[in-house]
Amino acid sequence: MDSPVSLTVVPSWLVVLPDTDAAAAVAADVLPYATASHRHASGRPWLVSRGRADELTVGTCGGVRLAVVGEHAVDRAEADRAAAAVTDLASLDRFARSWHGSYHLLASVHGRVRAQGTVTGVRSLFHGTAGAAHVAADRADVLAGLVGAPLDEGRLALQLLSLGVLHPLSARPVWRGVEVVPGTDCLVLERDGRARRRRWWSLPRRDVPLAEGASLLREELRRAVDVRVRGRDVVTADLGGLDSTAVVCTAVRAGADVIAYTAATHDPRGDDVRWARRTVAELTSAGDAGRIEHHVVPAGEFPLTFDGVDALTDILDAPSLYAVDRNRRMSLLTLAAKRGSTVHLSGFGGDELLAGASARVHELLPRDPRTAVRHARGYLAKYRWSRRSAVRQLLDRRPYGAWLQQIADDLTSPLPTLDEPLFQWCSPARMPPWATAEAVDAVRTLIRQEAAVAEPLGPGHGEHRELATMQAVSRFARQLNQMTSPDGPRFASPFYDDRVVEAGLAVRPAERVTPWQYKPLIVEAMRGVVPEDCRTRATKANATLEEEVGLRRHRDALLALCEDSRLAERGLVDADAWRAWCSGPVSAELENVLLHPTVGCEVWLRTHETLTRRNHRDG
């Protein structure tokens, strides 16, 4: 079952090779299945890819080759000029820090290779050793096939953890010998075959006043949206909450014609449809250069959570929490594809960047106790959090590694209650009650190993929590693009672009993240862009009711996964305990954070098994 998945089965992939003779064998493996390839100045293969050729731009000058792959506005002439300006690998920082969009940046500079993705991981990069060559790819499964990596039972067990934001463990590929390059780093492949990582990105200074930061964010979001819509006749988009509304309005104000979709819900308190219609009415009456066509998908025609979970066939390179909602999200993208759309705009990423993390109170406390206490009281009143727990968390000064050690100790403890404050490094991850003792022990061992060396993503609890959540949720956007590849519309998430993230994080935390106002940064940034009464909207719909109804309606599909469970075959879950849990009442608001990862793992293992069998048959 652990044999490599065929390069012909995965519809879109990119492989990066070093400028060495040792890479010849890998090149021979991948070139027969590629639709495009580019060479080092030496003539050796450098980039080998399949699918989405329109996303790749390559520039050359002498011994320099530079490529941009993804959603960007870099044409051949600009890429050639950039290649001419490159003197060494470090000089690429200039372009990595200035170009807009979401892309992989790759370069071959006189035999040395640099490769990187995006800060949040929407564009991820994986690396490993194939024979004597160190190679990289944009998909973990493709790389695993090239390096002959088997599935790692311990890493797979990690995917059963609730919440999925246990940095850096939750982002680790499930294959032994395959590693992910952190979004803050680039991978360097040397001429002598060595590979190393180099940090190229760091947090911006957090001292920009809100008004100034709003202007900067508005401009960066405009550029991010422009990268996606420029020159396209058909652009589709989500239109629901404040974040997607900001993206749609930015596109229309800039002259794009947008087809927007709003999914109605069964929740009578859900008001996305009402706000979307008001937005469309205002944009239409304003007579902007662009136009908007709006469609509301009735709740009865929109798939519920757990729809079809026993019959999913998406080729993903990792288990996905999004499996339970796959058909919900893909239904809109299917509508977009029928209209001929090649890009679908979304508001993904807005929550983490714009609402921010209440955990910023933790680092504010020693610097400005009065403001910290006032904010803490605001959060306690707003969310009805436990005062005692809040005091305990705010006075907890343990470093990140020690906090991870506590997570390892408490893996089988009950989930935190809904009144538990969010002032910690992250919400405590738990193993589900149906996980076997062997799975728990494996996860505990991996966490303890990481705890000895782990560093947070930022200097404080809030910065770490925001970036960790961005990296976790951005995987959904990445996986949706794997689902639509290669012929469906690109699922675009402008709020995850490096430049947009930098603009948001540069604002003074106490002004950007506050219990007193809903997303103050985007509210100010969208002045004059989003219709005035919609700009100050302070509500946000959720799909809790869709999940509860979906669980009742699709319980048979869920229970089907418990039968002949692949996770049970591997000794990671107790199938009887899992089946009993799925058969009883489950709280969608709290307990399903335990259920979703297991469903994602089971679905992924079944798909992986099917592809492997097809591989053996076709071979």
XYZ file of C-alpha atoms in Angstrom:
619
model
C 0.000 0.000 0.000
C 2.907 2.352 0.637
C 4.286 2.180 -2.911
C 4.589 5.516 -4.771
C 1.552 7.069 -6.396
C 2.067 7.339 -10.160
C 3.064 10.714 -11.554
C 0.348 10.163 -14.151
C -2.377 10.053 -11.482
C -1.581 13.368 -9.789
C -2.891 15.965 -12.248
C -0.641 18.904 -11.360
C 2.830 18.940 -9.814
C 6.207 20.679 -9.851
C 9.628 19.112 -9.185
C 12.804 21.136 -8.580
C 16.154 19.472 -9.327
C 19.710 20.465 -8.335
C 22.342 21.200 -10.971
C 24.189 17.917 -10.383
C 24.801 14.674 -12.259
C 23.236 12.817 -9.332
C 19.817 14.251 -10.257
C 19.820 12.555 -13.673
C 18.022 9.459 -12.367
C 15.234 11.528 -10.824
C 14.881 13.534 -14.021
C 14.547 10.314 -15.990
C 11.714 9.238 -13.673
C 9.674 12.435 -13.982
C 10.280 13.744 -17.509
C 8.105 11.122 -19.266
C 5.057 12.357 -17.321
C 5.723 16.107 -17.504
C 3.988 18.656 -19.682
C 6.771 21.230 -19.297
C 10.448 21.336 -18.336
C 13.183 23.941 -18.039
C 16.931 23.484 -17.761
C 19.813 24.921 -15.796
C 22.357 26.927 -17.770
C 24.432 23.721 -17.749
C 21.733 21.926 -19.726
C 20.694 19.651 -16.869
C 16.947 19.504 -16.017
C 15.937 22.091 -13.408
C 12.121 22.437 -13.280
C 9.858 19.611 -14.378
C 6.087 20.135 -14.124
C 2.669 18.864 -15.087
C -0.555 20.918 -15.505
C -1.423 24.637 -15.153
C 1.219 25.823 -17.623
C -0.303 29.325 -17.654
C 0.915 29.896 -14.080
C 4.626 29.547 -14.943
C 6.860 32.404 -16.083
C 10.598 31.880 -16.605
C 13.257 34.534 -17.109
C 16.871 33.968 -18.162
C 20.109 35.942 -18.300
C 23.487 34.268 -18.706
C 23.894 31.659 -16.005
C 20.727 32.709 -14.171
C 17.307 31.149 -14.489
C 14.367 32.573 -12.494
C 10.826 31.192 -12.349
C 7.576 32.374 -10.776
C 4.814 29.759 -10.490
C 1.300 30.559 -9.294
C -0.943 33.621 -9.124
C 1.231 36.580 -10.078
C 1.619 39.384 -12.621
C 5.246 38.720 -13.609
C 5.579 38.471 -17.397
C 8.565 37.180 -19.384
C 10.099 40.621 -19.791
C 10.001 41.356 -16.074
C 11.343 37.894 -15.280
C 14.233 38.470 -17.700
C 15.015 41.826 -16.067
C 14.924 40.208 -12.640
C 17.260 37.435 -13.793
C 19.666 40.065 -15.097
C 19.661 41.774 -11.691
C 20.392 38.585 -9.727
C 24.003 38.365 -8.542
C 23.636 35.593 -5.970
C 20.889 33.687 -4.177
C 20.491 36.351 -1.485
C 19.732 39.014 -4.095
C 16.454 37.191 -4.797
C 15.139 38.558 -1.489
C 14.396 41.808 -3.312
C 11.848 40.120 -5.559
C 10.494 37.784 -2.888
C 9.648 40.875 -0.827
C 8.129 42.989 -3.584
C 6.199 40.879 -6.085
C 2.489 40.472 -5.386
C 0.299 37.413 -5.456
C 0.714 33.824 -4.297
C 3.530 31.903 -5.954
C 6.595 29.705 -5.735
C 9.808 31.610 -6.440
C 12.540 29.422 -7.923
C 15.995 30.239 -9.230
C 19.091 28.564 -10.642
C 22.060 30.880 -10.196
C 25.300 29.615 -11.710
C 24.571 26.078 -10.583
C 23.083 26.893 -7.174
C 19.315 26.528 -6.636
C 16.912 28.486 -4.442
C 13.271 27.435 -3.994
C 10.530 28.793 -1.741
C 6.783 28.987 -1.248
C 4.615 31.453 0.649
C 4.743 32.466 4.298
C 1.377 30.935 5.184
C 1.898 27.741 3.206
C -0.765 28.141 0.515
C 2.192 27.478 -1.762
C 4.160 24.812 0.098
C 7.469 23.199 -0.757
C 8.719 19.747 0.300
C 12.182 18.258 0.086
C 13.981 14.948 0.497
C 16.825 12.804 -0.821
C 16.428 10.543 -3.850
C 19.558 8.440 -4.165
C 22.421 10.942 -4.051
C 20.282 13.922 -5.090
C 18.352 16.283 -2.823
C 15.183 17.348 -4.636
C 12.061 19.425 -3.937
C 8.427 19.362 -5.042
C 5.227 21.285 -4.436
C 3.400 18.077 -3.429
C 4.451 15.762 -0.625
C 3.024 12.650 -2.309
C 4.916 13.227 -5.541
C 8.144 13.735 -3.626
C 7.472 10.633 -1.525
C 7.178 8.624 -4.717
C 10.455 9.982 -6.042
C 12.435 9.316 -2.870
C 10.742 5.991 -2.096
C 9.401 7.192 1.249
C 6.968 4.965 3.180
C 4.067 6.226 5.237
C 5.101 7.018 8.803
C 2.597 5.618 11.298
C 3.546 8.152 13.973
C 3.145 11.112 11.655
C -0.161 9.721 10.463
C -1.308 9.407 14.082
C -0.459 13.107 14.546
C -3.161 13.891 12.007
C -5.771 12.532 14.441
C -5.137 15.425 16.847
C -7.927 17.924 17.325
C -7.636 21.483 15.995
C -4.619 20.869 13.733
C -2.517 23.877 14.793
C 0.195 22.192 16.861
C 3.211 23.896 15.301
C 5.377 22.540 13.762
C 4.058 18.990 14.036
C 0.683 19.376 12.351
C 2.298 20.553 9.089
C 4.707 17.624 8.916
C 4.180 15.330 5.878
C 2.956 11.820 6.636
C 5.887 10.182 4.825
C 9.180 9.305 6.496
C 12.028 11.206 4.849
C 9.827 13.975 3.405
C 10.026 17.372 5.102
C 8.257 20.676 4.538
C 10.174 23.920 4.067
C 8.804 26.511 6.527
C 7.169 29.420 4.740
C 9.672 31.781 6.359
C 12.578 29.886 4.756
C 13.923 29.110 1.328
C 15.607 25.858 0.336
C 19.125 26.062 -1.100
C 20.511 23.195 -3.193
C 24.264 23.484 -3.609
C 26.435 22.284 -6.497
C 28.077 19.662 -4.275
C 24.710 18.078 -3.476
C 24.237 19.616 -0.021
C 20.886 21.113 0.949
C 20.170 23.729 3.581
C 17.456 26.128 4.629
C 17.877 29.878 4.848
C 15.432 32.247 6.537
C 14.308 35.031 4.234
C 11.134 36.361 5.937
C 10.561 37.775 9.393
C 7.700 39.518 11.152
C 7.313 43.206 10.274
C 7.617 45.883 12.920
C 4.317 46.113 14.759
C 4.184 49.890 15.199
C 2.056 51.251 12.328
C -0.976 53.298 13.496
C -4.369 51.935 12.463
C -5.189 54.752 10.012
C -1.871 54.412 8.206
C -2.072 50.616 8.286
C -5.586 50.686 6.833
C -4.364 52.672 3.846
C -1.509 50.230 3.326
C -3.783 47.184 3.630
C -6.300 48.667 1.183
C -3.545 49.130 -1.405
C -2.009 45.680 -0.886
C -5.417 44.004 -1.106
C -6.141 45.947 -4.302
C -2.898 44.693 -5.830
C -3.557 41.140 -4.665
C -7.015 41.152 -6.241
C -5.712 42.799 -9.422
C -3.216 39.961 -9.895
C -6.149 37.552 -10.047
C -8.678 39.486 -12.146
C -6.547 41.382 -14.660
C -7.328 40.342 -18.230
C -10.049 37.840 -17.298
C -13.511 37.932 -18.831
C -15.076 35.760 -16.122
C -14.305 36.044 -12.408
C -16.359 34.280 -9.751
C -16.325 34.827 -6.002
C -17.751 34.012 -2.604
C -19.913 36.769 -1.141
C -20.761 36.135 2.486
C -18.903 37.627 5.425
C -17.049 40.911 5.757
C -13.773 39.515 4.368
C -15.202 38.082 1.142
C -17.269 41.258 0.776
C -14.069 43.315 0.916
C -12.497 41.178 -1.810
C -15.553 41.339 -4.087
C -15.977 45.087 -3.673
C -12.284 45.654 -4.335
C -12.569 43.684 -7.566
C -15.722 45.465 -8.780
C -14.419 48.950 -7.878
C -11.297 48.128 -9.903
C -13.388 47.372 -12.995
C -13.776 43.597 -12.890
C -17.020 41.876 -13.799
C -17.746 39.452 -10.961
C -20.222 36.585 -10.622
C -20.774 36.224 -6.874
C -22.351 33.337 -4.972
C -23.884 33.370 -1.496
C -24.868 30.121 0.175
C -27.960 30.360 2.350
C -28.052 28.351 5.572
C -30.731 26.619 7.603
C -29.939 28.888 10.545
C -32.662 31.585 10.764
C -30.125 33.878 12.432
C -27.675 33.573 9.549
C -27.664 36.936 7.789
C -25.084 36.510 5.021
C -27.755 36.569 2.303
C -29.290 39.801 3.576
C -25.938 41.582 3.752
C -24.846 40.230 0.372
C -27.968 41.550 -1.317
C -27.468 44.968 0.254
C -23.866 45.005 -0.962
C -24.881 44.075 -4.504
C -27.626 46.706 -4.551
C -25.188 49.429 -3.470
C -22.516 48.397 -5.980
C -25.065 48.293 -8.781
C -26.483 51.717 -7.988
C -22.995 53.211 -7.661
C -22.303 52.480 -11.328
C -18.713 51.306 -10.896
C -16.511 50.354 -13.841
C -17.073 46.694 -13.013
C -20.366 44.852 -12.733
C -21.646 42.225 -10.341
C -24.002 39.339 -10.986
C -25.313 37.733 -7.811
C -26.714 34.272 -7.132
C -28.077 32.951 -3.839
C -27.859 29.178 -3.457
C -30.869 28.046 -1.352
C -30.007 26.095 1.785
C -31.950 23.092 0.511
C -29.800 22.936 -2.630
C -26.477 23.301 -0.823
C -24.776 20.137 0.503
C -24.613 19.716 4.260
C -21.571 18.767 6.284
C -20.658 15.053 5.968
C -22.327 14.836 2.558
C -20.674 12.038 0.581
C -17.780 11.472 3.008
C -17.756 7.752 2.203
C -17.297 8.326 -1.537
C -14.628 11.041 -1.886
C -11.873 10.467 -4.459
C -9.822 13.683 -4.366
C -6.080 13.207 -4.833
C -4.625 15.152 -1.901
C -1.079 14.959 -0.578
C -2.191 14.986 3.070
C -5.250 14.116 5.164
C -7.681 17.013 5.245
C -9.975 18.275 7.987
C -11.958 19.745 5.099
C -13.133 16.302 3.960
C -16.334 16.688 6.002
C -17.195 19.893 4.113
C -15.685 18.984 0.765
C -18.971 18.775 -1.129
C -20.224 22.030 0.409
C -17.256 24.022 -0.812
C -16.868 22.253 -4.153
C -20.517 22.861 -5.037
C -19.773 26.579 -5.442
C -16.602 25.891 -7.392
C -18.588 23.597 -9.673
C -21.017 26.430 -10.351
C -18.046 28.696 -11.060
C -16.553 26.190 -13.490
C -19.862 25.944 -15.388
C -19.666 29.706 -15.981
C -16.189 29.320 -17.438
C -14.377 30.850 -14.495
C -10.652 30.227 -14.146
C -10.322 32.051 -10.823
C -12.650 32.100 -7.815
C -12.050 34.807 -5.202
C -12.518 34.077 -1.509
C -12.157 35.730 1.878
C -10.070 32.877 3.309
C -7.451 34.183 5.719
C -9.333 37.257 6.796
C -10.347 35.911 10.201
C -6.818 35.090 11.328
C -5.295 38.326 10.015
C -8.047 40.807 10.769
C -9.782 39.504 13.886
C -6.429 38.393 15.222
C -5.774 36.485 18.429
C -6.976 37.495 21.871
C -3.757 35.850 23.098
C -2.014 39.138 22.303
C -3.209 40.247 25.732
C -0.606 37.853 27.155
C 2.406 39.742 25.780
C 0.729 43.112 26.398
C 0.391 42.441 30.117
C 4.016 43.102 31.217
C 4.392 46.109 28.874
C 1.080 47.856 29.451
C -0.780 46.213 32.360
C -3.646 48.711 32.386
C -4.513 48.200 28.695
C -4.019 44.439 28.978
C -6.391 44.135 31.916
C -8.989 46.291 30.178
C -8.798 44.127 27.042
C -8.904 40.919 29.077
C -12.050 42.099 30.847
C -13.570 42.947 27.493
C -12.950 39.442 26.159
C -14.299 37.846 29.331
C -17.499 39.874 29.067
C -17.862 39.309 25.340
C -17.350 35.541 25.342
C -18.317 34.728 28.955
C -14.951 33.127 29.604
C -13.884 31.807 32.998
C -12.163 34.523 35.026
C -10.127 31.992 37.019
C -8.852 30.292 33.861
C -8.044 33.672 32.322
C -5.878 34.659 35.293
C -4.106 31.294 35.187
C -3.338 31.600 31.477
C -2.214 35.223 31.623
C 0.195 34.503 34.484
C 1.615 31.430 32.725
C 5.089 32.470 31.515
C 6.270 29.052 30.280
C 8.186 29.036 26.992
C 6.638 27.331 23.998
C 8.591 24.095 24.438
C 7.391 23.666 28.012
C 3.809 24.313 26.890
C 4.194 21.597 24.234
C 5.425 19.224 26.918
C 2.200 19.835 28.842
C 0.184 19.079 25.703
C 1.973 15.727 25.454
C 1.103 14.943 29.064
C -2.572 15.860 28.608
C -3.276 14.210 25.241
C -6.152 12.092 26.521
C -7.655 14.711 28.838
C -11.137 16.071 28.057
C -11.471 18.909 25.582
C -11.412 22.428 27.051
C -14.910 23.732 27.729
C -16.488 26.563 25.755
C -15.778 29.035 28.564
C -12.021 28.351 28.394
C -10.184 31.606 27.439
C -7.936 31.783 24.364
C -4.861 33.418 25.931
C -2.520 30.402 25.536
C 0.039 29.682 22.811
C -2.743 27.724 21.065
C -5.819 25.743 22.043
C -4.730 22.440 23.643
C -4.748 19.573 21.145
C -6.274 16.260 22.185
C -6.362 12.735 20.800
C -9.872 11.333 20.196
C -11.211 8.743 22.656
C -11.202 6.081 19.909
C -7.437 6.448 19.310
C -5.525 3.350 20.398
C -2.935 3.420 23.165
C -0.272 2.814 20.510
C -1.384 5.871 18.536
C -1.405 8.032 21.667
C 2.058 6.835 22.658
C 3.431 7.560 19.185
C 2.020 11.097 19.187
C 3.190 11.734 22.730
C 6.721 10.680 21.780
C 6.812 12.969 18.738
C 5.513 15.957 20.698
C 8.053 15.430 23.466
C 10.859 15.195 20.946
C 9.733 18.450 19.374
C 9.245 20.159 22.742
C 12.984 19.948 23.393
C 13.823 22.136 20.371
C 10.606 23.887 19.272
C 10.489 27.639 18.853
C 7.286 29.673 18.467
C 6.502 31.450 15.214
C 6.626 34.833 16.929
C 8.004 36.362 20.126
C 4.618 36.391 21.852
C 1.569 34.195 22.304
C -0.605 36.306 19.994
C 1.819 36.490 17.082
C 2.502 32.775 17.310
C -1.179 31.919 17.501
C -2.090 34.084 14.513
C 0.669 32.694 12.297
C 0.071 29.095 13.412
C -3.627 29.432 12.633
C -2.883 31.007 9.252
C -0.638 28.087 8.372
C -3.254 25.572 9.505
C -6.264 27.115 7.767
C -4.306 27.968 4.611
C -3.942 24.237 4.048
C -7.675 24.179 3.245
C -7.119 26.669 0.422
C -4.170 24.628 -0.820
C -6.197 21.414 -0.705
C -9.137 23.002 -2.526
C -6.764 23.830 -5.364
C -5.610 20.226 -5.429
C -9.289 19.242 -5.704
C -9.929 21.554 -8.667
C -6.622 20.881 -10.441
C -5.860 20.988 -13.268
C -8.929 22.212 -15.163
C -11.123 23.805 -12.499
C -10.974 27.404 -11.305
C -8.084 28.471 -9.113
C -9.346 29.046 -5.563
C -7.778 32.415 -4.736
C -7.143 33.647 -1.185
C -5.746 37.199 -1.404
C -5.635 37.606 2.401
C -2.973 34.868 2.498
C -0.610 36.714 0.138
C 2.710 37.608 1.751
C 2.327 41.339 1.065
C -1.203 41.417 2.515
C -0.134 39.448 5.596
C 2.768 41.835 6.150
C 0.506 44.869 5.847
C -1.918 43.475 8.410
C 0.675 42.344 10.944
C 2.489 45.695 10.807
C -0.392 47.479 12.558
C -0.164 48.089 16.290
C -1.625 44.952 17.879
C -3.708 46.822 20.458
C -5.450 48.712 17.619
C -5.830 45.780 15.208
C -6.997 43.208 17.790
C -9.556 44.440 20.294
C -12.690 43.124 22.016
C -14.397 46.453 21.467
C -14.741 46.385 17.663
C -15.106 43.686 15.013
C -12.074 43.671 12.690
C -11.269 47.381 13.005
C -8.449 47.251 10.438
C -10.547 46.028 7.513
C -13.451 48.253 8.572
C -11.186 51.288 8.232
C -9.382 49.973 5.152
C -12.634 49.468 3.235
C -13.915 53.003 3.760
C -15.117 54.070 0.322
C -14.751 50.545 -1.081
C -17.396 48.494 0.723
C -20.850 50.175 0.907
C -21.017 52.163 4.136
C -23.765 50.274 5.978
C -22.152 46.935 5.062
C -18.642 48.082 5.968
C -19.455 48.304 9.657
C -21.250 44.971 9.843
C -20.387 43.223 13.123
C -21.985 39.798 12.580
C -20.562 36.569 11.243
C -22.571 33.512 10.234
C -21.356 30.010 11.028
C -22.289 26.548 9.829
C -22.940 24.863 13.183
C -26.554 24.116 12.307
C -25.532 22.788 8.874
C -23.186 20.412 10.641
C -25.746 19.200 13.158
C -28.348 18.613 10.456
C -25.702 17.061 8.208
C -24.618 14.627 10.882
C -28.189 13.394 11.295
C -28.856 13.195 7.572
C -25.551 11.614 6.558
C -24.831 9.452 9.580
C -24.917 6.313 7.402
C -22.097 7.679 5.238
C -20.091 8.470 8.358
C -20.688 5.023 9.835
C -19.616 3.449 6.543
C -16.121 4.796 7.182
C -16.000 2.884 10.464
C -16.546 -0.391 8.634
C -13.335 -1.998 7.459
C -11.497 1.097 8.709
C -8.010 1.595 7.255
C -6.994 3.453 10.399
C -8.083 0.441 12.455
C -6.071 -1.858 10.177
C -2.995 0.196 11.028
C -3.730 -0.024 14.737
C -4.397 3.705 15.123
C -8.090 3.658 16.081
C -10.499 1.299 17.805
C -13.203 0.870 15.151
C -15.859 -0.201 17.664
C -15.247 2.835 19.879
C -15.290 5.139 16.850
C -18.513 3.590 15.566
C -20.172 3.959 18.964
C -19.208 7.642 19.090
C -20.579 8.301 15.595
C -23.814 6.504 16.465
C -24.597 8.702 19.465
C -25.371 12.409 19.925
C -22.385 14.646 19.103
C -21.994 18.370 19.816
C -21.088 20.099 16.564
C -19.952 23.143 18.514
C -17.403 21.334 20.657
C -16.884 17.628 20.110
C -16.630 17.504 16.319
C -13.124 18.951 16.522
C -12.253 15.400 17.577
C -14.238 13.776 14.775
C -13.166 15.796 11.731
C -9.458 14.838 11.740
C -10.268 11.135 11.960
C -12.690 11.384 9.040
C -10.046 13.245 7.035
C -7.423 10.568 7.764
C -9.745 7.674 6.951
C -10.886 9.242 3.676
C -7.312 10.001 2.674
C -6.057 6.483 3.414
C -8.868 4.964 1.353
C -8.115 7.242 -1.598
C -4.388 6.553 -1.294
C -5.095 2.817 -1.313
C -7.274 3.103 -4.426
C -4.605 5.052 -6.295
C -1.920 2.563 -5.316
C -4.030 -0.337 -6.569
C -4.592 1.518 -9.841
C -0.836 2.053 -10.036
C -0.141 -1.660 -9.682
C -2.850 -2.537 -12.224
C -1.711 0.002 -14.820
C 1.924 -0.876 -14.243
